[in-house]
Tab-separated table of C-alpha atoms and ligand atoms in Angstrom:
chain	number	residue	atom	x	y	z
A	1	MET	CA	0.000	0.000	0.000
A	2	ASN	CA	1.484	3.343	-0.947
A	3	VAL	CA	1.439	6.462	1.199
A	4	LYS	CA	-1.387	8.020	-0.766
A	5	GLN	CA	-3.622	4.976	-0.267
A	6	GLN	CA	-2.854	4.963	3.462
A	7	ARG	CA	-3.882	8.596	3.797
A	8	THR	CA	-7.060	7.960	1.815
A	9	LEU	CA	-8.086	4.950	3.849
A	10	THR	CA	-7.746	6.979	7.010
A	11	LEU	CA	-9.884	9.673	5.470
A	12	GLU	CA	-12.530	7.115	4.512
A	13	GLU	CA	-12.538	5.788	8.082
A	14	LYS	CA	-12.800	9.308	9.415
A	15	ILE	CA	-15.739	10.091	7.146
A	16	ARG	CA	-17.507	6.935	8.270
A	17	SER	CA	-16.894	7.394	11.964
A	18	LYS	CA	-17.726	11.060	12.486
A	19	ARG	CA	-21.351	12.200	12.656
A	20	PRO	CA	-22.195	14.714	11.418
A	21	PHE	CA	-19.418	15.206	8.927
A	22	ILE	CA	-19.023	18.891	8.026
A	23	ILE	CA	-17.681	20.066	4.677
A	24	ALA	CA	-17.332	23.824	4.342
A	25	GLY	CA	-15.604	26.346	2.149
A	26	PRO	CA	-16.246	28.840	-0.591
A	27	CYS	CA	-18.389	28.147	-3.621
A	28	SER	CA	-15.318	29.105	-5.678
A	29	ALA	CA	-11.636	29.506	-5.004
A	30	GLU	CA	-11.055	33.137	-6.011
A	31	THR	CA	-7.577	34.113	-4.842
A	32	GLU	CA	-4.881	32.399	-2.800
A	33	GLU	CA	-5.484	34.847	0.031
A	34	GLN	CA	-9.249	34.136	0.051
A	35	VAL	CA	-8.720	30.338	0.079
A	36	ILE	CA	-6.143	30.478	2.877
A	37	SER	CA	-8.053	32.912	5.056
A	38	THR	CA	-11.304	30.912	4.667
A	39	ALA	CA	-9.475	27.690	5.543
A	40	LEU	CA	-7.771	29.215	8.599
A	41	GLN	CA	-11.013	30.702	9.896
A	42	LEU	CA	-12.976	27.500	9.299
A	43	SER	CA	-10.348	25.361	10.990
A	44	ARG	CA	-10.935	27.273	14.220
A	45	ASP	CA	-14.212	25.378	14.514
A	46	SER	CA	-13.209	21.818	15.287
A	47	ARG	CA	-16.495	20.540	13.820
A	48	VAL	CA	-15.294	21.338	10.279
A	49	ASP	CA	-13.795	18.201	8.692
A	50	VAL	CA	-13.201	19.004	5.013
A	51	LEU	CA	-12.453	22.162	3.047
A	52	ARG	CA	-14.417	22.517	-0.190
A	53	ALA	CA	-13.808	24.969	-3.054
A	54	GLY	CA	-14.834	25.066	-6.697
A	55	ILE	CA	-11.908	25.366	-9.107
A	56	TRP	CA	-13.861	24.932	-12.349
A	57	LYS	CA	-17.372	26.336	-12.117
A	58	PRO	CA	-20.221	25.114	-14.313
A	59	ARG	CA	-22.092	28.322	-15.094
A	60	THR	CA	-25.421	28.477	-16.855
A	61	ARG	CA	-24.436	31.524	-18.942
A	62	PRO	CA	-21.036	32.259	-20.482
A	63	GLY	CA	-19.321	35.450	-19.468
A	64	THR	CA	-19.785	34.891	-15.737
A	65	PHE	CA	-16.937	33.730	-13.523
A	66	GLU	CA	-16.058	30.183	-14.580
A	67	GLY	CA	-13.518	29.414	-11.867
A	68	VAL	CA	-9.806	30.165	-11.584
A	69	GLY	CA	-8.850	26.775	-13.034
A	70	ALA	CA	-5.784	24.691	-12.235
A	71	ILE	CA	-3.792	27.629	-10.791
A	72	GLY	CA	-6.062	27.360	-7.738
A	73	LEU	CA	-5.041	23.781	-6.952
A	74	PRO	CA	-1.746	24.700	-5.198
A	75	TRP	CA	-3.739	27.168	-3.045
A	76	LEU	CA	-5.785	24.230	-1.762
A	77	GLN	CA	-2.619	22.208	-1.130
A	78	ARG	CA	-1.276	25.099	0.915
A	79	ALA	CA	-4.575	25.427	2.814
A	80	ARG	CA	-4.337	21.741	3.691
A	81	GLU	CA	-0.738	22.122	4.885
A	82	LEU	CA	-1.746	25.011	7.137
A	83	THR	CA	-4.927	23.519	8.589
A	84	GLY	CA	-4.662	19.751	8.182
A	85	LEU	CA	-8.095	19.792	6.538
A	86	PRO	CA	-8.540	17.408	3.579
A	87	VAL	CA	-9.660	19.231	0.437
A	88	ALA	CA	-12.555	18.513	-1.931
A	89	ILE	CA	-13.310	19.945	-5.379
A	90	GLU	CA	-15.766	19.392	-8.219
A	91	VAL	CA	-14.543	17.647	-11.381
A	92	ALA	CA	-16.456	17.575	-14.638
A	93	ASN	CA	-14.144	15.894	-17.166
A	94	ALA	CA	-11.081	13.643	-17.482
A	95	ARG	CA	-8.592	16.511	-17.622
A	96	GLN	CA	-9.943	17.978	-14.396
A	97	VAL	CA	-9.714	14.569	-12.703
A	98	GLU	CA	-6.068	14.280	-13.789
A	99	GLU	CA	-5.231	17.779	-12.564
A	100	ALA	CA	-6.979	17.092	-9.238
A	101	LEU	CA	-5.082	13.834	-8.759
A	102	SER	CA	-1.721	15.277	-9.709
A	103	HIS	CA	-2.256	17.959	-7.042
A	104	GLY	CA	-3.194	15.404	-4.379
A	105	ILE	CA	-6.793	16.560	-3.965
A	106	ASP	CA	-8.323	14.286	-1.316
A	107	ILE	CA	-11.947	14.056	-2.433
A	108	VAL	CA	-13.719	14.899	-5.689
A	109	TRP	CA	-17.394	15.403	-6.313
A	110	ILE	CA	-19.460	15.296	-9.468
A	111	GLY	CA	-21.675	18.362	-9.863
A	112	ALA	CA	-25.417	18.282	-10.467
A	113	ARG	CA	-25.119	19.261	-14.120
A	114	SER	CA	-22.574	16.507	-14.818
A	115	THR	CA	-24.622	13.835	-13.026
A	116	ALA	CA	-27.409	14.631	-15.481
A	117	ASN	CA	-25.100	13.709	-18.375
A	118	PRO	CA	-24.072	10.032	-18.629
A	119	PHE	CA	-21.278	10.878	-21.143
A	120	SER	CA	-19.636	13.154	-18.571
A	121	VAL	CA	-20.084	10.670	-15.746
A	122	GLN	CA	-18.566	7.876	-17.835
A	123	GLU	CA	-15.614	10.064	-18.805
A	124	ILE	CA	-14.998	10.905	-15.137
A	125	ALA	CA	-15.429	7.247	-14.137
A	126	ASP	CA	-12.853	6.151	-16.753
A	127	ALA	CA	-10.384	8.768	-15.545
A	128	LEU	CA	-10.829	7.521	-11.961
A	129	LYS	CA	-10.019	3.866	-12.763
A	130	GLY	CA	-7.417	2.491	-10.369
A	131	VAL	CA	-7.675	5.527	-8.085
A	132	ASN	CA	-8.604	5.231	-4.441
A	133	ILE	CA	-10.174	8.463	-3.281
A	134	PRO	CA	-13.700	9.230	-2.094
A	135	VAL	CA	-15.997	10.353	-4.914
A	136	TRP	CA	-19.227	12.111	-4.050
A	137	ILE	CA	-22.067	12.373	-6.516
A	138	LYS	CA	-24.518	15.241	-6.385
A	139	ASN	CA	-28.084	14.561	-7.430
A	140	PRO	CA	-28.842	15.538	-11.053
A	141	ILE	CA	-30.533	18.926	-11.479
A	142	ASN	CA	-33.732	17.247	-12.686
A	143	PRO	CA	-35.633	14.982	-10.282
A	144	ASP	CA	-34.599	11.706	-11.926
A	145	LEU	CA	-33.392	9.013	-9.537
A	146	GLU	CA	-32.371	6.740	-12.400
A	147	LEU	CA	-29.762	9.274	-13.563
A	148	TRP	CA	-28.413	9.554	-10.010
A	149	THR	CA	-28.396	5.762	-9.672
A	150	GLY	CA	-26.720	5.387	-13.079
A	151	ALA	CA	-23.962	7.742	-11.972
A	152	VAL	CA	-23.391	5.689	-8.807
A	153	GLU	CA	-23.181	2.523	-10.907
A	154	ARG	CA	-20.694	4.048	-13.366
A	155	ILE	CA	-18.438	5.308	-10.562
A	156	GLN	CA	-18.650	2.031	-8.643
A	157	GLN	CA	-17.867	0.078	-11.821
A	158	SER	CA	-14.663	2.097	-12.182
A	159	GLY	CA	-13.512	0.508	-8.903
A	160	ILE	CA	-14.047	3.479	-6.567
A	161	GLN	CA	-14.684	2.051	-3.083
A	162	SER	CA	-15.805	5.153	-1.301
A	163	VAL	CA	-18.816	6.633	-3.048
A	164	GLY	CA	-20.943	9.293	-1.361
A	165	LEU	CA	-24.200	10.982	-2.309
A	166	ILE	CA	-24.814	14.717	-2.047
A	167	HIS	CA	-28.411	15.883	-1.976
A	168	ARG	CA	-28.485	19.480	-3.316
A	169	GLY	CA	-32.138	19.725	-4.329
A	170	PHE	CA	-33.816	19.612	-7.742
A	171	HIS	CA	-34.661	22.274	-10.256
A	172	SER	CA	-38.324	23.150	-10.566
A	173	TYR	CA	-39.646	25.875	-12.806
A	174	GLY	CA	-41.408	28.935	-11.449
A	175	ASP	CA	-41.623	30.624	-8.093
A	176	ASN	CA	-40.351	28.620	-5.226
A	177	GLU	CA	-38.944	29.528	-1.849
A	178	TYR	CA	-35.905	27.379	-2.614
A	179	ARG	CA	-33.347	27.719	-5.385
A	180	ASN	CA	-33.583	23.929	-5.761
A	181	THR	CA	-36.557	22.160	-4.201
A	182	PRO	CA	-35.342	19.565	-1.698
A	183	MET	CA	-37.908	16.867	-2.612
A	184	TRP	CA	-36.866	15.005	0.541
A	185	ASN	CA	-38.830	11.928	-0.538
A	186	LEU	CA	-36.503	11.412	-3.526
A	187	ALA	CA	-33.427	11.675	-1.346
A	188	ILE	CA	-34.943	9.211	1.127
A	189	GLU	CA	-35.645	6.774	-1.721
A	190	MET	CA	-32.015	7.114	-2.882
A	191	ARG	CA	-30.861	6.374	0.645
A	192	ARG	CA	-33.115	3.319	0.710
A	193	ARG	CA	-31.441	2.136	-2.505
A	194	TYR	CA	-27.947	2.759	-1.140
A	195	PRO	CA	-28.031	2.490	2.670
A	196	GLU	CA	-24.286	1.790	2.767
A	197	LEU	CA	-23.228	5.026	1.020
A	198	ILE	CA	-22.275	8.251	2.799
A	199	PHE	CA	-25.186	10.644	2.525
A	200	ILE	CA	-24.501	14.375	2.603
A	201	ASN	CA	-26.926	17.265	2.467
A	202	ASP	CA	-26.025	20.539	0.737
A	203	PRO	CA	-28.342	23.182	2.238
A	204	SER	CA	-26.516	25.993	0.371
A	205	HIS	CA	-27.575	24.917	-3.113
A	206	ILE	CA	-31.044	23.889	-1.911
A	207	CYS	CA	-31.708	27.310	-0.351
A	208	GLY	CA	-29.914	29.720	-2.659
A	209	ASN	CA	-30.028	32.232	0.222
A	210	ARG	CA	-28.648	32.406	3.751
A	211	TYR	CA	-31.953	32.702	5.553
A	212	LEU	CA	-33.272	29.198	5.087
A	213	LEU	CA	-29.961	27.398	5.691
A	214	THR	CA	-30.502	26.505	9.347
A	215	GLU	CA	-33.986	25.163	8.724
A	216	VAL	CA	-32.839	22.915	5.868
A	217	ALA	CA	-29.720	21.780	7.751
A	218	GLN	CA	-31.935	20.918	10.739
A	219	THR	CA	-34.236	18.818	8.561
A	220	ALA	CA	-31.209	16.974	7.189
A	221	VAL	CA	-29.924	16.318	10.706
A	222	ASP	CA	-33.373	15.100	11.792
A	223	LEU	CA	-33.354	12.728	8.815
A	224	ALA	CA	-29.979	11.364	10.004
A	225	TYR	CA	-27.845	12.436	7.036
A	226	ASP	CA	-24.164	11.605	7.583
A	227	GLY	CA	-22.914	15.068	6.754
A	228	LEU	CA	-23.558	18.630	5.665
A	229	MET	CA	-21.827	20.614	2.924
A	230	ILE	CA	-22.184	24.350	3.502
A	231	GLU	CA	-20.653	27.158	1.462
A	232	SER	CA	-18.655	29.598	3.505
A	233	HIS	CA	-16.778	32.711	2.391
A	234	PRO	CA	-14.941	35.420	4.364
A	235	ASP	CA	-16.929	38.163	2.584
A	236	PRO	CA	-20.073	36.463	1.244
A	237	ASP	CA	-21.680	39.546	-0.293
A	238	HIS	CA	-18.662	40.016	-2.553
A	239	ALA	CA	-18.223	36.338	-3.486
A	240	TRP	CA	-17.568	35.801	-7.188
A	241	SER	CA	-20.260	33.085	-7.354
A	242	ASP	CA	-23.322	32.166	-5.264
A	243	ALA	CA	-22.981	35.304	-3.117
A	244	ALA	CA	-26.538	35.173	-1.722
A	245	GLN	CA	-26.190	31.737	-0.172
A	246	GLN	CA	-22.719	31.881	1.397
A	247	ILE	CA	-22.069	32.579	5.071
A	248	THR	CA	-18.943	33.660	6.925
A	249	PRO	CA	-16.995	31.068	8.928
A	250	ASP	CA	-18.415	32.722	12.091
A	251	GLY	CA	-21.876	32.414	10.577
A	252	LEU	CA	-21.205	28.721	10.044
A	253	THR	CA	-20.199	28.305	13.690
A	254	GLN	CA	-23.437	30.004	14.728
A	255	LEU	CA	-25.464	27.820	12.390
A	256	LEU	CA	-23.866	24.659	13.787
A	257	ASP	CA	-24.468	25.933	17.348
A	258	ASN	CA	-28.152	26.464	16.583
A	259	ILE	CA	-28.747	22.995	15.245
A	260	HIS	CA	-30.373	20.537	17.541
A	261	TRP	CA	-28.263	17.431	16.983
A	262	VAL	CA	-30.068	14.141	16.993
A	263	LYS	CA	-28.332	11.512	19.075
A	264	VAL	CA	-27.500	8.397	17.102
A	265	SER	CA	-26.424	5.424	19.203
A	266	GLU	CA	-23.895	2.820	18.096
A	267	ASN	CA	-26.429	0.514	16.513
A	268	GLY	CA	-27.733	3.410	14.456
A	269	GLU	CA	-30.775	3.953	16.692
A	270	ILE	CA	-31.709	7.467	17.573
A	271	ASP	CA	-33.124	6.602	21.005
A	272	GLY	CA	-35.582	4.258	22.694
A	273	ARG	CA	-38.545	6.620	22.456
A	274	LEU	CA	-38.067	6.895	18.693
A	275	SER	CA	-37.997	3.107	18.322
A	276	GLN	CA	-41.308	2.891	20.194
A	277	LEU	CA	-42.897	5.473	17.932
A	278	ARG	CA	-41.516	3.692	14.881
A	279	GLU	CA	-43.015	0.424	16.062
A	280	GLN	CA	-46.400	2.088	16.369
A	281	ILE	CA	-46.037	3.458	12.842
A	282	ASP	CA	-45.082	0.001	11.529
A	283	ARG	CA	-48.159	-1.538	13.154
A	284	MET	CA	-50.410	1.148	11.688
A	285	ASP	CA	-48.843	0.665	8.246
A	286	ASP	CA	-49.677	-3.052	8.509
A	287	GLN	CA	-53.265	-2.171	9.344
A	288	LEU	CA	-53.422	0.291	6.454
A	289	LEU	CA	-52.169	-2.412	4.079
A	290	GLN	CA	-54.771	-4.887	5.292
A	291	LEU	CA	-57.535	-2.318	4.917
A	292	LEU	CA	-56.319	-1.412	1.435
A	293	SER	CA	-56.283	-5.047	0.436
A	294	ARG	CA	-59.869	-5.498	1.748
A	295	ARG	CA	-60.942	-2.329	-0.041
A	296	MET	CA	-59.535	-3.596	-3.340
A	297	GLU	CA	-61.330	-6.926	-2.922
A	298	ILE	CA	-64.582	-4.989	-2.604
A	299	SER	CA	-63.630	-3.046	-5.752
A	300	ASP	CA	-63.258	-6.378	-7.545
A	301	GLU	CA	-66.775	-7.315	-6.432
A	302	ILE	CA	-68.089	-3.968	-7.673
A	303	GLY	CA	-66.270	-4.674	-10.969
A	304	THR	CA	-68.112	-7.990	-11.284
A	305	TYR	CA	-71.423	-6.267	-10.564
A	306	LYS	CA	-70.749	-3.531	-13.145
A	307	LYS	CA	-69.832	-6.177	-15.698
A	308	GLU	CA	-73.052	-8.117	-15.109
A	309	HIS	CA	-75.139	-4.946	-15.359
A	310	LYS	CA	-73.131	-3.416	-18.185
A	311	LEU	CA	-72.321	-0.285	-16.179
A	312	SER	CA	-69.328	1.995	-16.902
A	313	ILE	CA	-66.379	1.764	-14.517
A	314	LEU	CA	-65.863	5.458	-13.910
A	315	GLN	CA	-68.927	7.050	-12.372
A	316	MET	CA	-67.911	10.673	-11.956
A	317	LYS	CA	-70.899	11.641	-9.784
A	318	ARG	CA	-70.142	8.918	-7.269
A	319	TRP	CA	-66.444	9.817	-7.227
A	320	ASN	CA	-67.151	13.513	-6.632
A	321	GLU	CA	-69.425	12.602	-3.736
A	322	ILE	CA	-66.715	10.418	-2.206
A	323	MET	CA	-64.111	13.168	-2.478
A	324	GLU	CA	-66.434	15.787	-0.991
A	325	ARG	CA	-67.290	13.572	1.950
A	326	LEU	CA	-63.623	12.749	2.588
A	327	SER	CA	-62.551	16.340	2.203
A	328	ASP	CA	-65.023	17.444	4.924
A	329	LYS	CA	-63.914	14.655	7.236
A	330	SER	CA	-60.235	15.294	6.677
A	331	LYS	CA	-60.630	18.878	7.905
A	332	ILE	CA	-61.983	17.645	11.232
A	333	LEU	CA	-59.159	15.107	11.431
A	334	ARG	CA	-56.509	17.767	10.689
A	335	LEU	CA	-55.345	16.081	7.474
A	336	SER	CA	-54.345	18.359	4.629
A	337	ASP	CA	-56.708	18.540	1.694
A	338	GLU	CA	-53.861	18.146	-0.790
A	339	PHE	CA	-52.604	14.989	0.868
A	340	ILE	CA	-56.079	13.459	1.103
A	341	HIS	CA	-56.700	14.214	-2.576
A	342	GLN	CA	-53.420	12.630	-3.655
A	343	TYR	CA	-53.933	9.621	-1.413
A	344	PHE	CA	-57.485	8.856	-2.487
A	345	ASN	CA	-56.763	9.622	-6.134
A	346	ALA	CA	-54.087	6.932	-6.016
A	347	ILE	CA	-56.545	4.507	-4.389
A	348	HIS	CA	-59.219	5.397	-6.935
A	349	MET	CA	-56.841	4.823	-9.874
A	350	GLU	CA	-55.934	1.420	-8.493
A	351	SER	CA	-59.638	0.580	-8.002
A	352	ILE	CA	-60.301	1.486	-11.627
A	353	ARG	CA	-57.372	-0.640	-12.777
A	354	ARG	CA	-58.655	-3.614	-10.771
A	355	GLN	CA	-62.228	-3.186	-12.026
A	356	ASN	CA	-60.911	-2.919	-15.561
A	357	SER	CA	-59.091	-6.184	-15.258
A	358	VAL	CA	-62.207	-7.852	-13.762
A	359	ILE	CA	-64.382	-6.539	-16.591
A	360	ASN	CA	-61.949	-7.439	-19.352
A	361	LYS	CA	-61.121	-10.868	-17.989
A	362	LYS	CA	-61.992	-13.543	-20.540
A	363	VAL	CA	-64.015	-16.274	-18.878
B	1	PEP	C1	-21.147	23.868	-6.113
B	1	PEP	O1	-21.056	22.988	-5.249
B	1	PEP	O2	-20.638	24.997	-6.022
B	1	PEP	C2	-22.002	23.600	-7.293
B	1	PEP	C3	-21.777	24.148	-8.473
B	1	PEP	O3	-23.006	22.787	-6.998
B	1	PEP	P1	-24.129	22.060	-7.884
B	1	PEP	O4	-23.411	21.104	-8.773
B	1	PEP	O5	-24.925	21.379	-6.811
B	1	PEP	O6	-24.900	23.126	-8.587
B	2	MN	MN1	-21.948	27.130	-5.323
């Protein structure tokens, strides 16, 4: 095992053992002075584990700041020497991977725009063959779990042992309080698919502003993410990219102080009370399943009746009555109208599908 592999293995162990794992640093490396002063200030908070900085920036429109490029890599090396913090950057093509490796960058991540492009991911994966550093994969900008999964598969197939996932929210058109909607359910599904991978939340790119950061970080902590990646800059308002969402290193310390950390015990349990509540939920889910199954059996019987009496499956009047009745009840039960509509629409669609198959069954 060479020295580089030894250092990387230790880093991998460190990432796995520390909860929460904090990655912080500027959106972009701008000048040597900015990188070093950010790193020194961040390292004063012992909760910070990794220094991040963008060297090549994927920008939507040309003519904006596209990163300092490879000249910034020695600045990161120097920041690591001074603080002991491992350094992480985004890579988007084979040349960037090579430059990162030749400058001893400790961790690379694949940005949201690259994850959305299988050609880019494959090129990065090929360039990483035979390399042993952690590779983190941001979710694609569009809410497509197959693209995210495909990227994980390509990177794993290249032999990378330490793959991590970064949830940075998904693009959705129109007004939204977030720059990228979190769509927590998608992230949870990805975690279900890959329970063994490191799972990091990136509140900065979800929020797009400083004001919502704590709230989003708290949700991530409550959902037991392994780590947080938060953009931090010594003078956020004058940052060359993503100025609105960056916070000073002191601001980061305050944010981390304000978070209510969930206790996770050695066997991954949060605490006894939570297990009890989860058991109750599991029992109720079982009951819901049994009720749903009974309900569908009755739908089948209705299907048989409709077939015998040559009635149409969809009876709009009846369905509107059902929804009205449920909507009134749900108010009393403090269930949101939107949720009840989605839930019963799904049940109704399944009923129709079942009745259809009863009616069309050849006997
Ligand atoms: C970044 O981390 O600065 C970045 C460009 O992120 P994303 O790929 O999530 O947009
Ligand atoms: Mn950024």
